[in-house]
Amino acid sequence: MGIAGDVGSVYFGPNHPMKPHRLCMTHHLVLSYELHQKMEIYRPHKAYPVELAQFHSADYVDFLHRITPDTQHLFSNDLAKYNLGEDCPVFENLFEFCQIYAGGTLDAARRLNNQLCDIAINWAGGLHHAKKCEASGFCYINDLVLGILELLKHHARVLYIDIDVHHGDGVEEAFYFTDRVMTVSFHKFGDMFFPGTGDVKEIGEREGKFYAINVPLKDGIDDVSFSRLFKSVISKVVETYVPGAIVLQCGADSLAGDRLGCFNLSIDGHAECVRFVKKFNLPLLVTGGGGYTKENVARCWAVETGVLLDTELPNEIPENEYIKYFAPDYSLRIPSGHIENLNSKSYLGTIKMQVFENLRSIQHAPSVQMQEVPPDFYIPDFDEDEHNPDERMDQHTQDKHIQRDDEYYEGDHDNDHNMEDV
């Protein structure tokens, strides 16, 4: 199942590395390879402020709702308080952008909970840096935390895995004190690299002690060493923790040649992680994340959509609206990079040993007394000015929003210039 929504048209600003346009490119690659014919594609609901406030503070959500580029000069104190500014600018339709990508992850989690699918993808989601009361690292609303909270209504234990080049700090922080969620992040650490957290020694506290796992890496890690480490750590994690569901954040800034990244991973190396996690056959929620060389982001997420659908994609990119971005060779695969690999065998061996040591401190999966499962979120009454009757819909009506195949016909008269993004 894929989630599609109008998130590719927002603009963070002229010199900002985050380009949501990469989502349009991903969507059209998925269409050109005809992957949409092998899955159901849904338009997500726009998450309501009260849904966003399941994790974020109500005052922060309200601020995001109110602020616009035209009024931001009136709110300089609040902008500083909520960390909006250069990294996290205020732009046109900011709140709607957050509502759509968060709504996609929430819908994905609910469909998994209701056993309507076994894998759900939201490439627009994965904004892992956002905190309870502030924006951070291009992230405003932490859709991953919201999705995990939703999965916890039906699962005693949820495993979160993050392969973005940056530490998944917002998700780790949200669940740092609980054993209901294990967070596992593979990321660049050191040299003041953002966000500066994610040392192997950060392991969780109180009930959450040993349930946060960090795999700090140095510049230049390659496919072979990343894949080997990922597989051994994740195998041991799943065997020890026995999760009921997995959330996989597939930030593509860990690819070679990323504008902000410093790893040497090829698309096949990155996708190998997705292939490996899929093999556990657990309910799986897959999101995007970082990724700042946009044509490679689109290539990567298209390949990974194929992996999740057990479909090998031909290397020659088919004709599509964004074909010019893939010049000169119009090929899907990118080679691994040439940055010197500073991760020695002994360094990686030491990290792995420390992680395994911490996992041994968990004798077996924690026993969680599952209470009666709370009902899926119901939409409460809103103030008149927030109330849009078109958006008040039950599950049945939402299901009618499945995209029909004939919306994707090819030809000169195709009307998909406002196409939703996977």
Short mmCIF file of C-alpha atoms in Angstrom, two decimals:
data_model
loop_
_atom_site.label_atom_id
_atom_site.label_comp_id
_atom_site.label_asym_id
_atom_site.label_seq_id
_atom_site.Cartn_x
_atom_site.Cartn_y
_atom_site.Cartn_z
CA MET A 1 0.00 0.00 0.00
CA GLY A 2 1.33 3.46 -0.88
CA ILE A 3 0.26 6.82 0.47
CA ALA A 4 -0.04 9.73 -1.97
CA GLY A 5 -0.68 13.39 -1.22
CA ASP A 6 0.05 16.88 -2.58
CA VAL A 7 3.32 17.53 -0.76
CA GLY A 8 5.72 17.90 -3.66
CA SER A 9 4.78 21.48 -4.50
CA VAL A 10 5.86 23.27 -1.31
CA TYR A 11 9.06 25.30 -1.38
CA PHE A 12 11.40 25.71 1.60
CA GLY A 13 13.23 28.61 -0.08
CA PRO A 14 15.92 29.28 -2.71
CA ASN A 15 19.02 28.08 -0.86
CA HIS A 16 17.42 25.42 1.33
CA PRO A 17 18.65 21.85 0.71
CA MET A 18 15.24 20.27 1.40
CA LYS A 19 13.39 20.00 -1.92
CA PRO A 20 9.95 18.36 -1.57
CA HIS A 21 9.91 18.29 -5.38
CA ARG A 22 11.90 15.03 -4.99
CA LEU A 23 8.56 13.45 -4.00
CA CYS A 24 7.01 14.33 -7.39
CA MET A 25 10.04 12.78 -9.05
CA THR A 26 9.73 9.62 -6.93
CA HIS A 27 6.04 9.36 -7.70
CA HIS A 28 6.56 9.62 -11.45
CA LEU A 29 9.36 7.05 -11.39
CA VAL A 30 7.05 4.65 -9.52
CA LEU A 31 4.38 5.29 -12.15
CA SER A 32 6.74 4.94 -15.10
CA TYR A 33 7.86 1.52 -13.82
CA GLU A 34 4.14 0.66 -13.40
CA LEU A 35 4.61 -0.21 -9.74
CA HIS A 36 1.29 1.50 -8.92
CA GLN A 37 -0.43 -1.44 -10.59
CA LYS A 38 0.96 -3.79 -7.94
CA MET A 39 -0.24 -1.88 -4.88
CA GLU A 40 -3.09 0.20 -3.59
CA ILE A 41 -2.42 3.94 -3.50
CA TYR A 42 -4.32 6.12 -1.03
CA ARG A 43 -4.67 9.83 -0.61
CA PRO A 44 -4.01 10.48 3.09
CA HIS A 45 -6.32 12.50 5.29
CA LYS A 46 -4.89 15.77 6.57
CA ALA A 47 -4.02 15.12 10.20
CA TYR A 48 -6.11 17.22 12.56
CA PRO A 49 -4.38 19.51 15.08
CA VAL A 50 -5.64 17.27 17.88
CA GLU A 51 -3.99 14.24 16.21
CA LEU A 52 -0.68 16.09 15.96
CA ALA A 53 -1.04 16.95 19.66
CA GLN A 54 -0.96 13.24 20.56
CA PHE A 55 2.80 13.87 20.70
CA HIS A 56 3.48 17.56 20.17
CA SER A 57 2.51 20.24 22.66
CA ALA A 58 -0.81 21.91 21.81
CA ASP A 59 0.75 25.39 21.87
CA TYR A 60 3.42 24.37 19.33
CA VAL A 61 0.81 22.81 17.01
CA ASP A 62 -1.32 25.94 17.34
CA PHE A 63 1.66 28.13 16.48
CA LEU A 64 2.45 26.10 13.34
CA HIS A 65 -1.23 26.42 12.41
CA ARG A 66 -1.25 30.20 12.76
CA ILE A 67 2.15 31.31 11.42
CA THR A 68 2.51 32.44 7.79
CA PRO A 69 5.36 34.09 5.88
CA ASP A 70 3.40 37.37 5.96
CA THR A 71 2.86 37.38 9.73
CA GLN A 72 6.10 35.85 10.98
CA HIS A 73 7.70 39.25 11.64
CA LEU A 74 5.11 39.72 14.42
CA PHE A 75 6.25 36.57 16.23
CA SER A 76 10.02 36.86 16.64
CA ASN A 77 9.96 35.55 20.23
CA ASP A 78 7.82 32.55 19.33
CA LEU A 79 9.93 31.78 16.25
CA ALA A 80 12.97 31.50 18.51
CA LYS A 81 11.05 29.53 21.14
CA TYR A 82 9.89 26.93 18.60
CA ASN A 83 13.19 26.91 16.67
CA LEU A 84 11.79 28.21 13.38
CA GLY A 85 14.25 30.12 11.25
CA GLU A 86 17.05 29.26 8.85
CA ASP A 87 16.93 25.44 9.04
CA CYS A 88 13.19 25.30 9.59
CA PRO A 89 11.77 28.27 7.68
CA VAL A 90 8.18 29.45 7.65
CA PHE A 91 6.85 28.96 4.12
CA GLU A 92 3.55 29.07 2.26
CA ASN A 93 1.24 26.18 3.27
CA LEU A 94 3.64 24.94 5.97
CA PHE A 95 0.90 23.60 8.23
CA GLU A 96 -0.95 21.84 5.42
CA PHE A 97 2.36 20.23 4.37
CA CYS A 98 2.75 18.88 7.93
CA GLN A 99 -0.87 17.70 8.02
CA ILE A 100 -0.46 15.72 4.80
CA TYR A 101 2.82 13.96 5.54
CA ALA A 102 1.77 13.21 9.12
CA GLY A 103 -1.69 12.11 7.98
CA GLY A 104 0.00 9.69 5.57
CA THR A 105 2.01 8.02 8.32
CA LEU A 106 -1.01 7.87 10.64
CA ASP A 107 -3.16 6.32 7.90
CA ALA A 108 -0.38 3.84 7.12
CA ALA A 109 -0.20 2.79 10.79
CA ARG A 110 -3.99 2.43 11.05
CA ARG A 111 -4.21 0.29 7.95
CA LEU A 112 -1.48 -1.96 9.34
CA ASN A 113 -3.31 -2.13 12.68
CA ASN A 114 -6.53 -3.12 10.94
CA GLN A 115 -4.67 -5.75 8.90
CA LEU A 116 -5.70 -4.06 5.66
CA CYS A 117 -2.12 -4.41 4.40
CA ASP A 118 1.16 -5.89 5.60
CA ILE A 119 3.47 -3.16 4.24
CA ALA A 120 2.60 0.55 4.06
CA ILE A 121 4.84 3.18 2.45
CA ASN A 122 4.83 6.95 2.95
CA TRP A 123 7.86 8.43 1.19
CA ALA A 124 6.74 11.93 2.27
CA GLY A 125 7.13 10.96 5.94
CA GLY A 126 10.16 10.12 8.08
CA LEU A 127 10.81 13.58 9.54
CA HIS A 128 12.70 12.20 12.51
CA HIS A 129 14.26 15.31 14.11
CA ALA A 130 11.08 17.15 15.20
CA LYS A 131 10.68 17.43 18.98
CA LYS A 132 7.63 17.65 21.21
CA CYS A 133 7.80 21.45 21.46
CA GLU A 134 10.04 22.53 18.59
CA ALA A 135 11.09 22.10 14.98
CA SER A 136 14.56 20.78 14.20
CA GLY A 137 16.64 19.79 11.17
CA PHE A 138 14.03 20.59 8.46
CA CYS A 139 11.38 18.69 10.48
CA TYR A 140 8.31 20.31 12.04
CA ILE A 141 5.98 17.46 13.00
CA ASN A 142 7.40 14.06 13.92
CA ASP A 143 5.16 11.76 11.90
CA LEU A 144 7.22 8.73 12.96
CA VAL A 145 6.44 9.22 16.64
CA LEU A 146 2.74 9.68 15.81
CA GLY A 147 2.75 6.50 13.68
CA ILE A 148 4.50 4.50 16.39
CA LEU A 149 2.01 5.71 19.03
CA GLU A 150 -0.75 4.49 16.74
CA LEU A 151 0.94 1.07 16.29
CA LEU A 152 1.32 0.77 20.08
CA LYS A 153 -2.47 0.63 20.35
CA HIS A 154 -2.31 -2.83 18.75
CA HIS A 155 1.24 -4.04 19.42
CA ALA A 156 3.03 -4.58 22.71
CA ARG A 157 6.40 -3.76 21.17
CA VAL A 158 7.37 -1.69 18.12
CA LEU A 159 10.85 -1.63 16.57
CA TYR A 160 12.07 1.59 14.93
CA ILE A 161 15.00 1.38 12.49
CA ASP A 162 16.64 4.47 10.97
CA ILE A 163 19.18 4.42 8.09
CA ASP A 164 19.25 8.17 7.45
CA VAL A 165 22.81 9.59 7.61
CA HIS A 166 21.64 11.72 10.58
CA HIS A 167 20.82 10.34 14.04
CA GLY A 168 17.08 9.72 14.58
CA ASP A 169 17.14 11.90 17.68
CA GLY A 170 13.50 13.02 17.81
CA VAL A 171 12.17 9.45 17.76
CA GLU A 172 14.77 8.21 20.24
CA GLU A 173 14.01 11.06 22.63
CA ALA A 174 10.26 10.46 22.48
CA PHE A 175 10.65 6.83 23.59
CA TYR A 176 13.84 7.10 25.68
CA PHE A 177 12.14 6.03 28.90
CA THR A 178 10.03 3.11 27.67
CA ASP A 179 10.62 -0.50 26.66
CA ARG A 180 7.53 -0.48 24.43
CA VAL A 181 9.64 0.94 21.57
CA MET A 182 13.17 -0.03 20.65
CA THR A 183 14.93 2.59 18.51
CA VAL A 184 17.91 1.56 16.37
CA SER A 185 19.74 4.29 14.45
CA PHE A 186 22.70 3.87 12.05
CA HIS A 187 24.24 7.29 11.37
CA LYS A 188 27.30 9.48 10.99
CA PHE A 189 28.58 10.61 14.39
CA GLY A 190 31.38 13.02 15.32
CA ASP A 191 32.99 16.11 13.74
CA MET A 192 30.05 18.22 14.99
CA PHE A 193 27.82 16.44 12.47
CA PHE A 194 24.12 17.28 12.96
CA PRO A 195 22.41 16.72 15.39
CA GLY A 196 25.43 15.83 17.54
CA THR A 197 23.73 12.98 19.41
CA GLY A 198 23.73 9.23 18.80
CA ASP A 199 26.82 7.97 20.60
CA VAL A 200 26.89 4.21 21.22
CA LYS A 201 26.72 5.06 24.97
CA GLU A 202 23.20 6.54 24.61
CA ILE A 203 21.13 3.49 25.52
CA GLY A 204 17.92 4.75 27.09
CA GLU A 205 17.02 5.37 30.74
CA ARG A 206 14.72 4.02 33.45
CA GLU A 207 12.30 1.48 31.90
CA GLY A 208 13.86 2.31 28.53
CA LYS A 209 17.43 1.43 29.53
CA PHE A 210 18.99 -0.74 26.80
CA TYR A 211 16.04 -0.05 24.47
CA ALA A 212 17.80 2.73 22.52
CA ILE A 213 20.52 1.44 20.22
CA ASN A 214 22.93 3.71 18.40
CA VAL A 215 25.40 2.66 15.73
CA PRO A 216 27.70 5.68 15.26
CA LEU A 217 29.67 5.59 12.01
CA LYS A 218 32.48 7.62 10.46
CA ASP A 219 32.73 9.05 6.95
CA GLY A 220 32.85 6.82 3.91
CA ILE A 221 31.17 3.60 5.02
CA ASP A 222 30.56 1.34 2.02
CA ASP A 223 27.94 -1.21 0.97
CA VAL A 224 29.78 -4.27 2.23
CA SER A 225 30.59 -3.04 5.74
CA PHE A 226 27.24 -1.23 6.22
CA SER A 227 25.23 -4.22 5.05
CA ARG A 228 27.16 -6.69 7.20
CA LEU A 229 26.80 -4.54 10.32
CA PHE A 230 23.13 -3.75 9.64
CA LYS A 231 22.18 -7.40 9.17
CA SER A 232 23.99 -8.68 12.25
CA VAL A 233 22.62 -5.92 14.52
CA ILE A 234 19.03 -6.10 13.23
CA SER A 235 18.96 -9.94 13.35
CA LYS A 236 20.03 -9.87 17.00
CA VAL A 237 17.57 -7.04 17.78
CA VAL A 238 14.58 -8.87 16.28
CA GLU A 239 15.57 -12.14 17.95
CA THR A 240 15.96 -10.44 21.35
CA TYR A 241 13.16 -7.88 21.28
CA VAL A 242 10.50 -9.82 19.32
CA PRO A 243 8.64 -6.75 17.98
CA GLY A 244 5.03 -6.92 16.79
CA ALA A 245 5.62 -4.30 14.07
CA ILE A 246 8.54 -2.45 12.49
CA VAL A 247 8.89 1.17 11.36
CA LEU A 248 11.75 1.69 8.88
CA GLN A 249 12.97 5.22 8.13
CA CYS A 250 14.81 5.16 4.76
CA GLY A 251 16.53 8.55 4.67
CA ALA A 252 18.40 8.66 1.35
CA ASP A 253 21.08 11.12 2.50
CA SER A 254 23.16 8.06 3.42
CA LEU A 255 23.68 7.49 -0.34
CA ALA A 256 26.96 8.31 -2.06
CA GLY A 257 26.99 11.79 -3.56
CA ASP A 258 24.38 13.29 -1.24
CA ARG A 259 24.60 17.06 -0.87
CA LEU A 260 24.71 16.82 2.94
CA GLY A 261 25.83 13.22 3.50
CA CYS A 262 29.25 11.59 3.74
CA PHE A 263 28.69 7.85 3.16
CA ASN A 264 29.54 5.70 0.11
CA LEU A 265 26.36 3.64 -0.16
CA SER A 266 25.04 2.69 -3.59
CA ILE A 267 21.30 2.45 -4.10
CA ASP A 268 21.60 -1.35 -4.04
CA GLY A 269 23.45 -1.17 -0.71
CA HIS A 270 20.75 1.08 0.77
CA ALA A 271 17.95 -1.07 -0.66
CA GLU A 272 19.55 -4.23 0.76
CA CYS A 273 18.56 -2.97 4.24
CA VAL A 274 14.93 -2.69 3.11
CA ARG A 275 15.06 -6.17 1.56
CA PHE A 276 16.46 -7.60 4.79
CA VAL A 277 13.84 -5.99 7.06
CA LYS A 278 11.03 -7.14 4.77
CA LYS A 279 12.12 -10.77 5.24
CA PHE A 280 10.99 -10.75 8.88
CA ASN A 281 7.39 -10.71 7.58
CA LEU A 282 6.21 -8.38 10.33
CA PRO A 283 3.76 -5.49 9.76
CA LEU A 284 6.05 -2.88 8.22
CA LEU A 285 5.67 0.89 7.92
CA VAL A 286 8.26 2.40 5.56
CA THR A 287 8.96 6.13 5.30
CA GLY A 288 11.33 8.47 3.54
CA GLY A 289 13.46 10.98 5.42
CA GLY A 290 16.51 13.01 4.44
CA GLY A 291 17.98 13.07 0.95
CA TYR A 292 19.34 16.15 -0.76
CA THR A 293 20.54 15.05 -4.19
CA LYS A 294 16.99 14.80 -5.41
CA GLU A 295 17.39 12.66 -8.53
CA ASN A 296 19.17 10.02 -6.43
CA VAL A 297 16.50 10.20 -3.74
CA ALA A 298 13.85 9.45 -6.38
CA ARG A 299 15.95 6.61 -7.82
CA CYS A 300 16.46 5.10 -4.36
CA TRP A 301 12.84 5.21 -3.23
CA ALA A 302 11.62 3.85 -6.56
CA VAL A 303 14.05 0.90 -6.26
CA GLU A 304 12.94 0.35 -2.65
CA THR A 305 9.27 0.45 -3.66
CA GLY A 306 10.21 -2.31 -6.11
CA VAL A 307 11.98 -4.28 -3.38
CA LEU A 308 8.88 -4.08 -1.17
CA LEU A 309 6.81 -5.35 -4.12
CA ASP A 310 9.34 -8.12 -4.96
CA THR A 311 9.90 -6.44 -8.32
CA GLU A 312 13.33 -5.98 -9.91
CA LEU A 313 13.38 -2.75 -11.93
CA PRO A 314 15.22 -2.51 -15.26
CA ASN A 315 18.16 -0.11 -15.11
CA GLU A 316 16.96 2.07 -17.99
CA ILE A 317 14.53 4.68 -16.66
CA PRO A 318 11.30 4.73 -18.72
CA GLU A 319 10.03 7.96 -20.26
CA ASN A 320 8.35 10.16 -17.64
CA GLU A 321 7.64 13.80 -16.87
CA TYR A 322 10.95 14.21 -15.02
CA ILE A 323 13.19 12.20 -17.35
CA LYS A 324 15.52 15.16 -17.95
CA TYR A 325 16.67 15.06 -14.33
CA PHE A 326 18.19 11.61 -14.90
CA ALA A 327 20.47 12.68 -17.77
CA PRO A 328 22.97 11.90 -19.15
CA ASP A 329 22.67 8.12 -18.83
CA TYR A 330 19.02 7.82 -17.67
CA SER A 331 19.91 4.85 -15.50
CA LEU A 332 18.38 3.83 -12.18
CA ARG A 333 21.42 2.53 -10.32
CA ILE A 334 24.13 4.85 -9.05
CA PRO A 335 27.64 3.61 -8.23
CA SER A 336 28.98 3.70 -4.70
CA GLY A 337 31.11 6.71 -3.77
CA HIS A 338 34.83 7.29 -3.41
CA ILE A 339 35.12 8.98 -0.01
CA GLU A 340 37.82 7.30 2.06
CA ASN A 341 36.22 4.75 4.39
CA LEU A 342 37.31 5.79 7.89
CA ASN A 343 35.43 2.86 9.50
CA SER A 344 38.10 0.28 10.23
CA LYS A 345 37.18 -3.36 10.81
CA SER A 346 38.26 -3.02 14.41
CA TYR A 347 36.15 0.13 14.94
CA LEU A 348 33.04 -1.55 13.51
CA GLY A 349 33.80 -4.71 15.52
CA THR A 350 33.97 -2.68 18.75
CA ILE A 351 30.67 -0.91 18.03
CA LYS A 352 28.98 -4.23 17.26
CA MET A 353 30.35 -5.75 20.49
CA GLN A 354 29.01 -2.85 22.57
CA VAL A 355 25.58 -3.11 20.94
CA PHE A 356 25.43 -6.88 21.50
CA GLU A 357 26.51 -6.41 25.11
CA ASN A 358 23.59 -4.02 25.68
CA LEU A 359 21.18 -6.42 23.97
CA ARG A 360 22.33 -9.18 26.32
CA SER A 361 21.11 -7.03 29.20
CA ILE A 362 17.59 -7.63 27.89
CA GLN A 363 16.97 -11.21 28.93
CA HIS A 364 13.94 -11.63 26.73
CA ALA A 365 11.15 -9.54 25.28
CA PRO A 366 9.60 -7.37 28.01
CA SER A 367 6.19 -8.56 29.12
CA VAL A 368 3.66 -5.84 28.44
CA GLN A 369 0.20 -6.33 29.84
CA MET A 370 -1.93 -5.29 26.90
CA GLN A 371 -4.97 -3.40 28.06
CA GLU A 372 -8.10 -3.40 25.97
CA VAL A 373 -7.09 -1.77 22.70
CA PRO A 374 -8.26 1.85 22.61
CA PRO A 375 -10.49 2.76 19.69
CA ASP A 376 -8.92 4.20 16.55
CA PHE A 377 -8.82 7.95 16.67
CA TYR A 378 -12.25 9.47 16.07
CA ILE A 379 -12.57 12.98 14.79
CA PRO A 380 -13.92 15.30 17.48
CA ASP A 381 -15.96 18.42 16.89
CA PHE A 382 -13.96 21.50 16.00
CA ASP A 383 -14.60 25.19 16.10
CA GLU A 384 -16.71 26.33 13.19
CA ASP A 385 -13.78 28.03 11.43
CA GLU A 386 -11.73 24.83 11.51
CA HIS A 387 -14.58 22.63 10.47
CA ASN A 388 -14.42 21.40 6.90
CA PRO A 389 -17.29 18.95 6.33
CA ASP A 390 -15.41 17.42 3.38
CA GLU A 391 -12.71 16.23 5.76
CA ARG A 392 -14.95 14.57 8.34
CA MET A 393 -14.93 11.01 7.12
CA ASP A 394 -15.13 7.54 8.55
CA GLN A 395 -12.96 4.62 7.45
CA HIS A 396 -15.45 3.60 4.77
CA THR A 397 -15.37 7.02 3.17
CA GLN A 398 -11.59 7.12 3.42
CA ASP A 399 -11.45 3.81 1.60
CA LYS A 400 -13.31 5.40 -1.28
CA HIS A 401 -10.26 7.64 -1.67
CA ILE A 402 -8.24 4.81 -3.12
CA GLN A 403 -6.73 6.09 -6.35
CA ARG A 404 -8.28 4.43 -9.38
CA ASP A 405 -6.02 2.88 -11.99
CA ASP A 406 -7.52 5.02 -14.73
CA GLU A 407 -6.15 8.13 -13.03
CA TYR A 408 -2.76 6.96 -14.21
CA TYR A 409 -3.36 6.42 -17.90
CA GLU A 410 -0.55 7.36 -20.25
CA GLY A 411 -1.00 9.55 -23.29
CA ASP A 412 -1.06 13.08 -24.60
CA HIS A 413 -4.22 13.98 -22.72
CA ASP A 414 -2.98 12.84 -19.32
CA ASN A 415 -4.28 15.19 -16.68
CA ASP A 416 -1.80 14.44 -13.93
CA HIS A 417 0.13 17.71 -13.83
CA ASN A 418 -1.10 17.99 -10.23
CA MET A 419 -0.31 14.35 -9.56
CA GLU A 420 -0.16 13.26 -5.96
CA ASP A 421 3.16 12.03 -4.62
CA VAL A 422 3.90 8.59 -3.29
#
